[in-house]
């Protein structure tokens, strides 16, 4: 939370039981932006914006009626919940609820009480220094706090799927490192900028992403010149896995992440995935594996990567694509085809030596 809120000002964080209170030090802090930033912090299930008032029932009621005026007008049913951590406060929780409920009903005649399934729950919390009033919770980003799941390297393209895959794994607490393969002049500077743009959007959730851009032209040209055309894509994807695994290890990452989904393209059949999987000597996480494109797009819209993803720039996967790719490749055949490149190891060394490192904030 501190990292996410740093650009917006300084805040005080106080933890009590399962709740963390976040208070801006400067009263001019933009609270809309603050709430917006907090809804992207993984590990937070729910949050709510609260108004502060004196520990006095008159002030609490006046604050609630004013602060929650709009949602109370829009609601049909409500209930009041009270929490009293200051036991010296003269009213007990049920009394606070009764009093507040009465005042709300007298002010908003259309409202009815529903204690089981209310449109709005008005919560009053009496704490040591102040009281707080708040309405319904907002959904938090959910998931696990960043970094608690370790580090993994995502193979990021400019497409729709890999930014979504990045978000999904970051949500599970995994800190991201990114690897992108660029093949200039077949792929352009603009295509690379698009990837950086996408990573920036993912970083709004995941936090900083150390990114490695791998020069891939030589390897792709060699694949084109030396290997049978029907295996171009699968070999290219295997080499991507091998190089990514090397970078991943140097970055203390323990898995790779891709945006693949079964059957989406020829290189993503179960048979093709088996051939690429074994090129990496670490687990490969594919969180989109069982999703339809519609479902992946829905997430990409939610995290605001969709519009950038559909900008029409080439990816290295779209250069030298075979007319008839093998959809049921056998590993033996793939390895034989790959062995046509005698100098693959040296080329991979050169590619790794030539990586460009960019930290996406
Ligand atoms: P995406 O929408 O993520 O581009 P896709 O459906 O277009 O996926 P492919 O282009 O076959 O599928 O790529 C499959 C996966 O391979 C991607 O999700 C990504 O993880 C990885 N990948 C593809 N191109 C690159 C690249 N240029 N650099 C790094 N990883 C890549
Ligand atoms: Mg792609």
Tab-separated table of C-alpha atoms and ligand atoms in Angstrom:
chain	number	residue	atom	x	y	z
A	1	UNK	CA	0.000	0.000	0.000
A	2	UNK	CA	2.842	2.369	0.800
A	3	UNK	CA	4.392	1.779	-2.608
A	4	UNK	CA	1.094	2.168	-4.451
A	5	UNK	CA	0.240	5.380	-2.608
A	6	UNK	CA	3.688	6.962	-2.668
A	7	UNK	CA	2.938	9.145	-5.730
A	8	UNK	CA	-0.194	10.537	-4.065
A	9	UNK	CA	1.226	11.865	-0.798
A	10	UNK	CA	2.146	10.610	2.653
A	11	UNK	CA	-0.196	8.429	4.639
A	12	UNK	CA	-0.410	6.891	8.051
A	13	UNK	CA	-1.179	3.209	8.303
A	14	UNK	CA	-2.611	1.730	11.463
A	15	UNK	CA	-3.381	-1.925	11.833
A	16	UNK	CA	-6.000	-3.231	14.188
A	17	UNK	CA	-7.212	-6.782	13.932
A	18	UNK	CA	-7.891	-7.526	10.277
A	19	UNK	CA	-8.408	-3.894	9.304
A	20	UNK	CA	-5.804	-1.446	8.156
A	21	UNK	CA	-6.648	2.233	8.461
A	22	UNK	CA	-5.104	4.520	5.891
A	23	UNK	CA	-5.147	8.221	6.667
A	24	UNK	CA	-3.670	10.962	4.492
A	25	UNK	CA	-1.416	13.373	6.321
A	26	UNK	CA	-2.278	16.220	3.987
A	27	UNK	CA	-6.011	17.112	4.008
A	28	UNK	CA	-5.780	18.113	0.320
A	29	UNK	CA	-4.851	14.581	-0.754
A	30	UNK	CA	-7.009	13.337	-3.630
A	31	UNK	CA	-9.089	10.611	-2.004
A	32	UNK	CA	-10.636	9.404	-5.268
A	33	UNK	CA	-7.165	8.639	-6.579
A	34	UNK	CA	-6.236	7.112	-3.243
A	35	UNK	CA	-9.190	4.736	-3.259
A	36	UNK	CA	-8.557	3.936	-6.915
A	37	UNK	CA	-4.930	3.027	-6.191
A	38	UNK	CA	-5.906	0.906	-3.195
A	39	UNK	CA	-8.389	-1.118	-5.263
A	40	UNK	CA	-5.387	-2.400	-7.222
A	41	UNK	CA	-3.363	-3.616	-4.250
A	42	UNK	CA	-3.346	-7.404	-4.147
A	43	UNK	CA	-4.104	-8.962	-0.789
A	44	UNK	CA	-6.941	-6.576	0.022
A	45	UNK	CA	-10.325	-8.301	-0.149
A	46	UNK	CA	-12.485	-5.256	0.522
A	47	UNK	CA	-12.046	-1.632	1.402
A	48	UNK	CA	-14.226	1.278	2.233
A	49	UNK	CA	-13.981	4.992	2.372
A	50	UNK	CA	-14.923	6.469	5.726
A	51	UNK	CA	-15.828	9.868	7.138
A	52	UNK	CA	-14.282	10.855	10.442
A	53	UNK	CA	-16.324	12.487	13.185
A	54	UNK	CA	-16.293	13.253	16.890
A	55	UNK	CA	-17.155	10.496	19.305
A	56	UNK	CA	-20.554	11.943	19.916
A	57	UNK	CA	-23.822	10.441	18.690
A	58	UNK	CA	-25.060	13.811	17.400
A	59	UNK	CA	-21.950	14.266	15.302
A	60	UNK	CA	-21.950	10.625	14.199
A	61	UNK	CA	-25.579	10.859	13.037
A	62	UNK	CA	-25.101	14.211	11.312
A	63	UNK	CA	-22.001	12.906	9.529
A	64	UNK	CA	-23.733	9.706	8.438
A	65	UNK	CA	-26.823	11.477	7.083
A	66	UNK	CA	-24.693	13.906	5.128
A	67	UNK	CA	-21.840	11.641	4.044
A	68	UNK	CA	-24.088	8.748	2.945
A	69	UNK	CA	-26.913	10.902	1.589
A	70	UNK	CA	-26.611	9.710	-2.003
A	71	UNK	CA	-26.291	5.969	-1.414
A	72	UNK	CA	-29.115	6.137	1.159
A	73	UNK	CA	-31.323	7.935	-1.354
A	74	UNK	CA	-30.546	5.290	-3.971
A	75	UNK	CA	-31.088	2.330	-1.663
A	76	UNK	CA	-34.421	0.664	-0.830
A	77	UNK	CA	-33.237	-1.200	2.250
A	78	UNK	CA	-30.537	-0.663	4.846
A	79	UNK	CA	-29.154	-1.805	8.122
A	80	UNK	CA	-26.800	-0.276	10.657
A	81	UNK	CA	-23.819	-2.034	12.173
A	82	UNK	CA	-21.836	-0.621	15.030
A	83	UNK	CA	-18.418	-1.505	16.356
A	84	UNK	CA	-17.200	-0.053	19.558
A	85	UNK	CA	-13.530	-0.535	20.289
A	86	UNK	CA	-13.691	2.301	22.810
A	87	UNK	CA	-15.611	0.665	25.630
A	88	UNK	CA	-15.907	3.989	27.446
A	89	UNK	CA	-18.303	5.284	24.793
A	90	UNK	CA	-21.627	5.698	26.655
A	91	UNK	CA	-23.791	3.746	24.183
A	92	UNK	CA	-23.398	0.039	23.519
A	93	UNK	CA	-23.337	-1.221	19.926
A	94	UNK	CA	-27.051	-2.288	19.774
A	95	UNK	CA	-28.047	1.112	21.136
A	96	UNK	CA	-25.949	2.893	18.506
A	97	UNK	CA	-27.661	0.780	15.822
A	98	UNK	CA	-31.153	1.529	17.134
A	99	UNK	CA	-30.493	5.236	17.453
A	100	UNK	CA	-28.887	5.523	14.038
A	101	UNK	CA	-31.552	3.354	12.397
A	102	UNK	CA	-34.285	5.579	13.843
A	103	UNK	CA	-32.629	8.742	12.636
A	104	UNK	CA	-32.061	7.360	9.148
A	105	UNK	CA	-35.707	6.206	8.864
A	106	UNK	CA	-36.978	9.612	9.991
A	107	UNK	CA	-34.852	11.332	7.349
A	108	UNK	CA	-35.301	8.920	4.411
A	109	UNK	CA	-38.949	7.855	4.394
A	110	UNK	CA	-38.605	5.458	1.464
A	111	UNK	CA	-36.115	3.221	3.284
A	112	UNK	CA	-36.905	-0.051	4.994
A	113	UNK	CA	-34.727	-2.036	7.363
A	114	UNK	CA	-33.446	-5.364	6.085
A	115	UNK	CA	-30.924	-6.990	8.349
A	116	UNK	CA	-30.287	-9.963	6.050
A	117	UNK	CA	-29.766	-8.543	2.596
A	118	UNK	CA	-29.705	-4.741	2.742
A	119	UNK	CA	-28.826	-2.544	-0.243
A	120	UNK	CA	-26.602	-0.541	2.048
A	121	UNK	CA	-24.994	-1.258	5.367
A	122	UNK	CA	-24.169	1.829	7.385
A	123	UNK	CA	-21.272	1.054	9.663
A	124	UNK	CA	-20.369	3.149	12.673
A	125	UNK	CA	-17.055	2.473	14.347
A	126	UNK	CA	-16.136	4.138	17.583
A	127	UNK	CA	-12.372	4.003	17.963
A	128	UNK	CA	-9.964	5.518	20.464
A	129	UNK	CA	-9.584	9.007	19.006
A	130	UNK	CA	-12.469	9.377	16.586
A	131	UNK	CA	-15.551	7.704	15.266
A	132	UNK	CA	-15.941	6.643	11.634
A	133	UNK	CA	-18.958	6.291	9.432
A	134	UNK	CA	-18.957	4.301	6.228
A	135	UNK	CA	-21.243	2.744	3.668
A	136	UNK	CA	-20.850	-0.418	1.635
A	137	UNK	CA	-17.495	-2.008	1.051
A	138	UNK	CA	-15.812	-1.726	-2.311
A	139	UNK	CA	-14.267	-4.816	-3.877
A	140	UNK	CA	-10.562	-4.980	-3.312
A	141	UNK	CA	-8.150	-6.505	-5.825
A	142	UNK	CA	-8.205	-9.781	-3.878
A	143	UNK	CA	-5.363	-12.250	-4.276
A	144	UNK	CA	-2.198	-12.295	-2.245
A	145	UNK	CA	0.229	-9.492	-1.440
A	146	UNK	CA	2.888	-8.949	-4.090
A	147	UNK	CA	6.050	-10.932	-3.552
A	148	UNK	CA	4.611	-13.392	-1.046
A	149	UNK	CA	4.509	-16.058	-3.785
A	150	UNK	CA	8.105	-15.569	-4.948
A	151	UNK	CA	9.270	-14.396	-8.364
A	152	UNK	CA	8.490	-15.647	-11.863
A	153	UNK	CA	9.361	-14.487	-15.370
A	154	UNK	CA	6.532	-13.770	-17.785
A	155	UNK	CA	7.033	-14.095	-21.532
A	156	UNK	CA	5.332	-10.948	-22.649
A	157	UNK	CA	4.220	-10.199	-26.199
A	158	UNK	CA	2.152	-7.295	-27.413
A	159	UNK	CA	-0.947	-9.489	-27.543
A	160	UNK	CA	-4.046	-9.739	-25.398
A	161	UNK	CA	-3.205	-12.889	-23.484
A	162	UNK	CA	0.205	-12.411	-21.902
A	163	UNK	CA	-0.661	-9.158	-20.056
A	164	UNK	CA	-3.710	-10.962	-18.638
A	165	UNK	CA	-1.551	-13.934	-17.649
A	166	UNK	CA	0.868	-11.516	-15.947
A	167	UNK	CA	-1.948	-9.919	-13.981
A	168	UNK	CA	-3.369	-13.285	-12.939
A	169	UNK	CA	-0.100	-14.585	-11.561
A	170	UNK	CA	0.756	-11.256	-9.907
A	171	UNK	CA	-2.603	-11.543	-8.212
A	172	UNK	CA	-1.440	-14.740	-6.576
A	173	UNK	CA	1.393	-12.830	-4.924
A	174	UNK	CA	4.041	-13.485	-7.550
A	175	UNK	CA	6.516	-10.721	-8.239
A	176	UNK	CA	7.005	-10.335	-11.977
A	177	UNK	CA	10.067	-10.161	-14.147
A	178	UNK	CA	9.293	-9.820	-17.873
A	179	UNK	CA	11.037	-11.167	-20.954
A	180	UNK	CA	10.231	-9.843	-24.415
A	181	UNK	CA	11.698	-11.086	-27.692
A	182	UNK	CA	12.250	-8.484	-30.378
A	183	UNK	CA	13.362	-9.151	-33.935
A	184	UNK	CA	14.327	-5.874	-35.539
A	185	UNK	CA	13.993	-4.943	-38.358
A	186	UNK	CA	11.103	-7.417	-38.712
A	187	UNK	CA	9.602	-5.967	-35.544
A	188	UNK	CA	9.667	-2.241	-34.919
A	189	UNK	CA	10.559	0.117	-32.122
A	190	UNK	CA	6.849	0.885	-31.875
A	191	UNK	CA	6.008	-2.754	-31.195
A	192	UNK	CA	8.476	-2.694	-28.316
A	193	UNK	CA	7.009	0.537	-26.968
A	194	UNK	CA	3.589	-1.087	-27.044
A	195	UNK	CA	4.889	-3.909	-24.841
A	196	UNK	CA	6.323	-1.358	-22.384
A	197	UNK	CA	2.952	0.403	-22.370
A	198	UNK	CA	1.221	-2.883	-21.537
A	199	UNK	CA	3.691	-3.643	-18.768
A	200	UNK	CA	3.091	-0.210	-17.282
A	201	UNK	CA	-0.595	-1.065	-17.057
A	202	UNK	CA	0.159	-4.400	-15.417
A	203	UNK	CA	2.599	-2.659	-13.050
A	204	UNK	CA	-0.314	-0.596	-11.701
A	205	UNK	CA	-1.288	-3.851	-10.011
A	206	UNK	CA	1.926	-5.816	-9.716
A	207	UNK	CA	4.374	-3.080	-8.803
A	208	UNK	CA	7.727	-2.677	-10.543
A	209	UNK	CA	8.566	-5.119	-13.326
A	210	UNK	CA	12.177	-5.628	-14.327
A	211	UNK	CA	12.006	-6.254	-18.057
A	212	UNK	CA	14.508	-7.869	-20.399
A	213	UNK	CA	14.290	-7.299	-24.146
A	214	UNK	CA	16.054	-10.107	-25.969
A	215	UNK	CA	17.502	-9.603	-29.474
A	216	UNK	CA	15.947	-12.501	-31.371
A	217	UNK	CA	16.604	-11.707	-35.038
A	218	UNK	CA	19.611	-13.951	-35.558
A	219	UNK	CA	17.875	-16.962	-34.043
A	220	UNK	CA	14.691	-16.444	-36.021
A	221	UNK	CA	16.629	-16.096	-39.276
A	222	UNK	CA	18.546	-19.261	-38.492
A	223	UNK	CA	15.343	-21.140	-37.756
A	224	UNK	CA	13.961	-19.912	-41.080
A	225	UNK	CA	17.111	-20.890	-42.967
A	226	UNK	CA	17.884	-24.213	-41.302
A	227	UNK	CA	14.684	-25.818	-40.057
A	228	UNK	CA	11.683	-27.319	-41.855
A	229	UNK	CA	8.984	-24.709	-42.253
A	230	UNK	CA	6.237	-26.652	-40.483
A	231	UNK	CA	8.328	-26.541	-37.292
A	232	UNK	CA	9.255	-22.830	-37.383
A	233	UNK	CA	6.861	-21.694	-34.698
A	234	UNK	CA	7.285	-24.583	-32.332
A	235	UNK	CA	11.088	-24.342	-32.438
A	236	UNK	CA	10.926	-20.603	-31.973
A	237	UNK	CA	8.732	-21.073	-28.928
A	238	UNK	CA	11.089	-23.696	-27.500
A	239	UNK	CA	14.042	-21.338	-27.891
A	240	UNK	CA	12.021	-18.586	-26.203
A	241	UNK	CA	11.459	-20.945	-23.283
A	242	UNK	CA	15.143	-21.874	-23.037
A	243	UNK	CA	16.345	-18.267	-23.104
A	244	UNK	CA	13.623	-17.129	-20.714
A	245	UNK	CA	14.522	-19.892	-18.264
A	246	UNK	CA	18.144	-18.746	-18.305
A	247	UNK	CA	17.161	-15.148	-17.628
A	248	UNK	CA	14.651	-16.287	-15.027
A	249	UNK	CA	17.295	-18.189	-13.084
A	250	UNK	CA	19.648	-15.230	-13.079
A	251	UNK	CA	16.800	-13.199	-11.559
A	252	UNK	CA	15.948	-15.677	-8.828
A	253	UNK	CA	12.694	-16.625	-10.575
A	254	UNK	CA	11.285	-20.098	-10.067
A	255	UNK	CA	8.745	-20.379	-12.889
A	256	UNK	CA	7.855	-19.035	-16.322
A	257	UNK	CA	4.470	-17.563	-17.230
A	258	UNK	CA	2.878	-17.469	-20.679
A	259	UNK	CA	-0.469	-16.386	-22.081
A	260	UNK	CA	-1.148	-19.657	-23.877
A	261	UNK	CA	-4.577	-21.265	-24.056
A	262	UNK	CA	-5.315	-24.732	-25.405
A	263	UNK	CA	-6.289	-24.754	-29.052
A	264	UNK	CA	-6.034	-21.035	-29.639
A	265	UNK	CA	-3.396	-21.348	-32.385
A	266	UNK	CA	-1.353	-24.184	-33.877
A	267	UNK	CA	1.466	-23.732	-31.369
A	268	UNK	CA	-1.005	-24.074	-28.515
A	269	UNK	CA	-2.388	-27.536	-29.106
A	270	UNK	CA	-1.807	-29.930	-26.252
A	271	UNK	CA	0.851	-31.695	-28.351
A	272	UNK	CA	2.651	-28.461	-29.202
A	273	UNK	CA	2.525	-27.296	-25.594
A	274	UNK	CA	4.123	-30.562	-24.513
A	275	UNK	CA	7.019	-29.852	-26.871
A	276	UNK	CA	7.532	-26.315	-25.587
A	277	UNK	CA	7.001	-27.239	-21.947
A	278	UNK	CA	10.023	-29.523	-21.798
A	279	UNK	CA	12.310	-26.839	-23.228
A	280	UNK	CA	12.089	-25.010	-19.916
A	281	UNK	CA	13.673	-26.669	-16.910
A	282	UNK	CA	11.255	-25.000	-14.535
A	283	UNK	CA	7.458	-24.979	-14.131
A	284	UNK	CA	5.529	-23.078	-16.796
A	285	UNK	CA	2.403	-21.337	-15.506
A	286	UNK	CA	-0.300	-20.718	-18.098
A	287	UNK	CA	-3.203	-19.135	-16.227
A	288	UNK	CA	-5.231	-18.618	-19.435
A	289	UNK	CA	-4.943	-22.272	-20.425
A	290	UNK	CA	-8.638	-23.154	-20.025
A	291	UNK	CA	-10.133	-19.813	-20.922
A	292	UNK	CA	-12.014	-18.744	-24.038
A	293	UNK	CA	-10.851	-15.610	-25.796
A	294	UNK	CA	-13.976	-13.803	-24.545
A	295	UNK	CA	-13.040	-14.540	-20.969
A	296	UNK	CA	-9.463	-13.374	-21.486
A	297	UNK	CA	-10.710	-10.188	-23.160
A	298	UNK	CA	-13.049	-9.469	-20.253
A	299	UNK	CA	-10.059	-9.459	-17.901
A	300	UNK	CA	-7.954	-7.396	-20.288
A	301	UNK	CA	-10.705	-4.779	-20.362
A	302	UNK	CA	-10.902	-4.804	-16.594
A	303	UNK	CA	-7.176	-4.176	-16.224
A	304	UNK	CA	-7.257	-1.694	-19.100
A	305	UNK	CA	-4.771	-3.456	-21.367
A	306	UNK	CA	-7.220	-4.371	-24.145
A	307	UNK	CA	-7.115	-1.155	-26.161
A	308	UNK	CA	-3.314	-1.190	-26.181
A	309	UNK	CA	-3.153	-4.897	-27.005
A	310	UNK	CA	-5.256	-4.518	-30.143
A	311	UNK	CA	-3.018	-1.824	-31.641
A	312	UNK	CA	-1.754	-3.428	-34.821
A	313	UNK	CA	1.986	-3.927	-34.392
A	314	UNK	CA	3.854	-7.000	-35.502
A	315	UNK	CA	5.236	-9.486	-32.993
A	316	UNK	CA	8.175	-11.787	-33.637
A	317	UNK	CA	5.650	-14.643	-33.580
A	318	UNK	CA	4.029	-13.202	-36.683
A	319	UNK	CA	7.193	-13.117	-38.799
A	320	UNK	CA	8.152	-16.254	-40.717
A	321	UNK	CA	4.925	-18.031	-39.818
A	322	UNK	CA	4.592	-21.375	-41.572
A	323	UNK	CA	1.712	-21.917	-43.989
A	324	UNK	CA	1.005	-25.342	-42.555
A	325	UNK	CA	2.265	-25.588	-38.981
A	326	UNK	CA	2.263	-29.011	-37.336
A	327	UNK	CA	-0.583	-29.170	-34.892
A	328	UNK	CA	0.417	-32.583	-33.543
A	329	UNK	CA	4.194	-32.343	-33.434
A	330	UNK	CA	6.158	-35.230	-31.946
A	331	UNK	CA	9.000	-34.219	-29.666
A	332	UNK	CA	11.517	-36.505	-31.467
A	333	UNK	CA	10.777	-34.831	-34.772
A	334	UNK	CA	10.937	-31.366	-33.253
A	335	UNK	CA	14.305	-32.088	-31.632
A	336	UNK	CA	15.628	-33.458	-34.921
A	337	UNK	CA	14.435	-30.345	-36.758
A	338	UNK	CA	15.919	-28.119	-34.084
A	339	UNK	CA	19.290	-29.892	-34.312
A	340	UNK	CA	19.682	-28.468	-37.815
A	341	UNK	CA	20.902	-25.360	-36.040
A	342	UNK	CA	24.347	-26.469	-34.933
A	343	UNK	CA	25.188	-23.197	-33.253
A	344	UNK	CA	22.003	-22.749	-31.217
A	345	UNK	CA	23.841	-22.612	-27.891
A	346	UNK	CA	26.183	-19.859	-29.035
A	347	UNK	CA	23.299	-17.926	-30.530
A	348	UNK	CA	21.416	-18.183	-27.247
A	349	UNK	CA	24.536	-16.978	-25.395
A	350	UNK	CA	24.732	-13.997	-27.722
A	351	UNK	CA	21.038	-13.245	-27.291
A	352	UNK	CA	21.308	-13.371	-23.505
A	353	UNK	CA	24.459	-11.226	-23.580
A	354	UNK	CA	22.645	-8.671	-25.725
A	355	UNK	CA	19.553	-8.195	-23.547
A	356	UNK	CA	18.394	-4.715	-22.741
A	357	UNK	CA	17.127	-4.191	-19.210
A	358	UNK	CA	14.323	-1.745	-18.469
A	359	UNK	CA	12.610	-1.270	-15.108
A	360	UNK	CA	8.909	-0.599	-15.540
A	361	UNK	CA	7.563	1.437	-12.651
B	1	LIG	P1	-0.561	-13.091	-26.737
B	1	LIG	O1	-1.918	-12.488	-26.885
B	1	LIG	O2	-0.079	-13.086	-25.331
B	1	LIG	O3	0.421	-12.515	-27.704
B	1	LIG	P2	-1.152	-15.207	-28.518
B	1	LIG	O4	-2.440	-15.878	-28.376
B	1	LIG	O5	-0.992	-14.183	-29.573
B	1	LIG	O6	-0.726	-14.606	-27.103
B	1	LIG	P3	1.293	-16.446	-29.348
B	1	LIG	O7	1.631	-15.245	-30.121
B	1	LIG	O8	1.403	-17.787	-29.945
B	1	LIG	O9	-0.155	-16.378	-28.705
B	1	LIG	O10	2.164	-16.459	-28.042
B	1	LIG	C1	1.921	-17.353	-27.005
B	1	LIG	C2	2.653	-16.865	-25.787
B	1	LIG	O11	4.048	-16.786	-26.059
B	1	LIG	C3	2.288	-15.455	-25.379
B	1	LIG	O12	1.157	-15.442	-24.560
B	1	LIG	C4	3.523	-15.018	-24.648
B	1	LIG	O13	3.528	-15.520	-23.335
B	1	LIG	C5	4.618	-15.673	-25.439
B	1	LIG	N1	5.154	-14.779	-26.475
B	1	LIG	C6	4.715	-14.596	-27.731
B	1	LIG	N2	5.454	-13.672	-28.386
B	1	LIG	C7	6.386	-13.239	-27.513
B	1	LIG	C8	7.447	-12.296	-27.559
B	1	LIG	N3	7.686	-11.574	-28.655
B	1	LIG	N4	8.195	-12.129	-26.466
B	1	LIG	C9	7.944	-12.847	-25.335
B	1	LIG	N5	6.976	-13.743	-25.233
B	1	LIG	C10	6.195	-13.957	-26.298
B	2	LIG	MG1	0.893	-12.992	-29.744
